[in-house]
XYZ file of C-alpha atoms in Angstrom:
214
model
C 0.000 0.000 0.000
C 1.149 3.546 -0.658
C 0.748 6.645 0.961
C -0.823 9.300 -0.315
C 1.264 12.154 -1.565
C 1.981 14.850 1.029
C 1.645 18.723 -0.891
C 3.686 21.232 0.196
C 1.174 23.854 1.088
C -2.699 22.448 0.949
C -4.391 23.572 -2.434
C -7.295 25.874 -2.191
C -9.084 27.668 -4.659
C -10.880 27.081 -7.738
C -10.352 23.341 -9.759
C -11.259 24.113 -13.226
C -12.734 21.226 -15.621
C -11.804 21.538 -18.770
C -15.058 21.725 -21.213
C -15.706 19.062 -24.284
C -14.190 20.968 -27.240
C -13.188 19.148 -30.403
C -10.815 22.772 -31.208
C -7.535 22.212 -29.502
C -6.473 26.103 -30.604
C -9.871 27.489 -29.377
C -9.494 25.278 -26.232
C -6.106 26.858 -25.524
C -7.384 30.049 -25.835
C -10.504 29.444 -23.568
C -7.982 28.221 -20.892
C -5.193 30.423 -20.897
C -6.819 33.744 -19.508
C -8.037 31.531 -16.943
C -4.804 30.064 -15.683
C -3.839 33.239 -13.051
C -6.979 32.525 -10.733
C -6.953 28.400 -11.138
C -5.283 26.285 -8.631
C -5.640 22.925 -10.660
C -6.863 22.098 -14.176
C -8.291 18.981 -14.949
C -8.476 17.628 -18.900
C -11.726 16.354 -19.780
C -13.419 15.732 -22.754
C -15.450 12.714 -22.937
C -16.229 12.906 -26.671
C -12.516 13.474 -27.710
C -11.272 10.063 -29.520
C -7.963 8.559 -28.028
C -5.624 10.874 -30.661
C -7.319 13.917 -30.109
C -7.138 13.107 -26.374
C -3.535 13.325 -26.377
C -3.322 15.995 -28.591
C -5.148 18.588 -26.365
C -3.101 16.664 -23.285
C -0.140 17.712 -24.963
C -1.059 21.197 -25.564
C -2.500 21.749 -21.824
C 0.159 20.346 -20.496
C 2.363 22.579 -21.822
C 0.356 25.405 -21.433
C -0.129 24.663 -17.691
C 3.706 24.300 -17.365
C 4.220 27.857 -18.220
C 1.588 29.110 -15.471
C 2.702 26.664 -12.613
C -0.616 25.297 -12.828
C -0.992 21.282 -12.312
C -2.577 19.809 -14.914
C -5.014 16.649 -14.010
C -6.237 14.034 -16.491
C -9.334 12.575 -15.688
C -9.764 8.453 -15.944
C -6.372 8.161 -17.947
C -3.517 7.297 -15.773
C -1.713 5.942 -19.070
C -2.440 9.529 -20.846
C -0.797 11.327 -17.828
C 2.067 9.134 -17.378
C 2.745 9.929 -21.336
C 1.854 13.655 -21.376
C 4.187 14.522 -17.879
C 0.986 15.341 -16.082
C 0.270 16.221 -12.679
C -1.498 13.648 -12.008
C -4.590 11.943 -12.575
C -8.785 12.068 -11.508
C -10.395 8.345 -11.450
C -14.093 8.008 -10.897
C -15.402 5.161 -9.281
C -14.930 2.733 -12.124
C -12.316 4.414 -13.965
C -8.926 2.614 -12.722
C -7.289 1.358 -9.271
C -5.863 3.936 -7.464
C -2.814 1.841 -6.262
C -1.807 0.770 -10.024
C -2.309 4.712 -10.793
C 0.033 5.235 -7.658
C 2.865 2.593 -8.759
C 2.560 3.767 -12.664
C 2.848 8.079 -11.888
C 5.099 7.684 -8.707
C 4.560 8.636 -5.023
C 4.453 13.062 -5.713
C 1.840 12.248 -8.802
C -1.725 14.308 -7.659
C -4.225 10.976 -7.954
C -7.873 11.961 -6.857
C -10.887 10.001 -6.567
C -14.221 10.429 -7.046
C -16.128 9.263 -3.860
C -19.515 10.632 -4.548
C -21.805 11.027 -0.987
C -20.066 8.118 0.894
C -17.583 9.023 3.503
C -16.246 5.115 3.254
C -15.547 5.664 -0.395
C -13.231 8.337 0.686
C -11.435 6.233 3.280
C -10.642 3.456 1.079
C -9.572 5.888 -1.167
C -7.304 7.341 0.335
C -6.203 3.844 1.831
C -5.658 3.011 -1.395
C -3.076 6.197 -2.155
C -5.393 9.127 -2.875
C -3.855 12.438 -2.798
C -7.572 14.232 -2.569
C -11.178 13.102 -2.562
C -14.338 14.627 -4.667
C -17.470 14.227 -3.217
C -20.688 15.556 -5.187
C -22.836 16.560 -6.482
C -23.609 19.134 -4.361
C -26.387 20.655 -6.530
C -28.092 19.764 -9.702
C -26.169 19.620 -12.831
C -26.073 20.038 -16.236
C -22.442 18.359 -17.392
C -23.221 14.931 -16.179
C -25.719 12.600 -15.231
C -25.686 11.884 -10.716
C -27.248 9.834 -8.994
C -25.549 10.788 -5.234
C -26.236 13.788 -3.664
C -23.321 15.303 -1.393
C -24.294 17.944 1.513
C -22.486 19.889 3.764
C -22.634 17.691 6.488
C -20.184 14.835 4.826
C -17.607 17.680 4.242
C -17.670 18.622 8.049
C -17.612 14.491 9.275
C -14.344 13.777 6.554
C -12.695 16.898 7.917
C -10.218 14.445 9.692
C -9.360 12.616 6.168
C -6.025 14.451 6.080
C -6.327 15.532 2.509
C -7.659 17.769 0.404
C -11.380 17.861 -0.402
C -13.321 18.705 -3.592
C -16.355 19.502 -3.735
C -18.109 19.627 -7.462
C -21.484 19.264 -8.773
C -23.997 22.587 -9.827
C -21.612 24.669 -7.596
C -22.001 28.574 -8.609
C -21.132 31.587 -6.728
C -24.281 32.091 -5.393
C -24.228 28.410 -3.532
C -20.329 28.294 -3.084
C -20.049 29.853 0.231
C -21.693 27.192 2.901
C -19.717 24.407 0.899
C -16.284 25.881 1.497
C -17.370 26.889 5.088
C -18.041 23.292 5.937
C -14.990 22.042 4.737
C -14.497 21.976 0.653
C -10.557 23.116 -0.117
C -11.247 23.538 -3.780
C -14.623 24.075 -5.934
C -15.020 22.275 -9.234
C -16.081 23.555 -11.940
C -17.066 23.393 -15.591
C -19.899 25.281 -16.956
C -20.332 27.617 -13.917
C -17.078 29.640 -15.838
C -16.495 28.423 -18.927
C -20.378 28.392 -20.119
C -20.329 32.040 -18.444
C -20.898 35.206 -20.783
C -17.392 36.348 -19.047
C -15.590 33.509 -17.692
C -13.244 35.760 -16.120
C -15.465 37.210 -14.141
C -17.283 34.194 -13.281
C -14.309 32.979 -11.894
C -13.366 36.266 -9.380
C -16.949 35.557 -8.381
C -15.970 31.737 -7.399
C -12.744 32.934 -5.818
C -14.281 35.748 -3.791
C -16.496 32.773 -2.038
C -12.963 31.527 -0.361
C -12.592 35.618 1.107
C -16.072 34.992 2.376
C -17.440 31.473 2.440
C -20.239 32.401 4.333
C -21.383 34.395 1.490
């Protein structure tokens, strides 16, 4: 068994998700202005085929390397590994988190999603989890959920010892109470990158962690 990589400093902020965008140019150029005020991107597109896949990994990669920004692949721990990634997300039946560990190495960020169940997250990170998502918090429009996550599993995993993400329908408006009660980073996808100013959208997400009462 392996333990779970130990960060520096504990991540906060805003986790951005990556939208499904066949344009690897135009996706660079949605992403980049975003980069100052994001604390970890995650690549996602699940209607990318396996080239294009590594194409945009490629590019992100390399973008995020020039803003200090991790970059996360979701489900691929095999894409990662060959791109020089961060690290990698796995959803419940996406991968095992120890092969994930062994194949990107003990600093490698490996998160799991552990969806309204605090046991998920304790085998998780049993497992070698650096962080654990739990959602959705709210209804939403990217994927289809069938667990609903409140603020009362955020406040009982406080004692995990790693960093907790908190995703699902999360806008600025709802943001506040979630961080309060224990999320380290907000996920998002649409909340910015479906906004008429994405920048903007985002200083609204990241002026929830000034005030997460708010």
């Amino acid at each position: 068994m392996n333990a779970p990589a130990s960060p520096a400093a504990r991540p906060r902020g805003l986790y951005l998700l990556t939208p499904d965008d066949a344009d690897t140019a135009r996706l660079l150029a949605r992403v980049a202005p975003l980069l100052a005020g994001t604390t970890w991107l995650q690549y996602r597109n699940k209607t990318a085929d396996a080239d294009l896949r590594r194409e945009q990994a490629i590019a992100l990669q390399a973008l995020c390397a020039g803003h200090g920004v991790p970059l996360i692949i979701n489900d691929d721990a095999v894409l990662a590994q060959a791109v020089g990634a961060a690290g990698v997300h796995l959803g419940g039946t996406d991968g095992d988190i120890g092969d994930a560990r062994a194949l990107l190495g003990p600093t490698a960020i490996i998160g799991a999603s552990c969806y309204d169940q605090l046991a998920n997250a304790e085998r998780a990170i049993a497992a070698g989890a650096s962080y654990v998502a739990f959602g959705a918090f709210f209804p939403t429009t990217t994927k289809v959920t069938r667990s609903r996550a409140t603020p009362d599993l955020l406040r009982h995993s406080a004692a995990l010892g790693v960093p907790r993400v908190a995703i699902g329908g999360l806008t600025p408006d709802n943001a506040g109470p979630i961080i309060a009660a224990g999320a380290d980073l907000v996920a998002v996808v649409s909340g910015v990158f479906a906004a008429a100013d994405p920048l903007a959208a985002q200083r609204a997400y990241l002026a929830c962690f000034q005030d997460p009462s708010a």
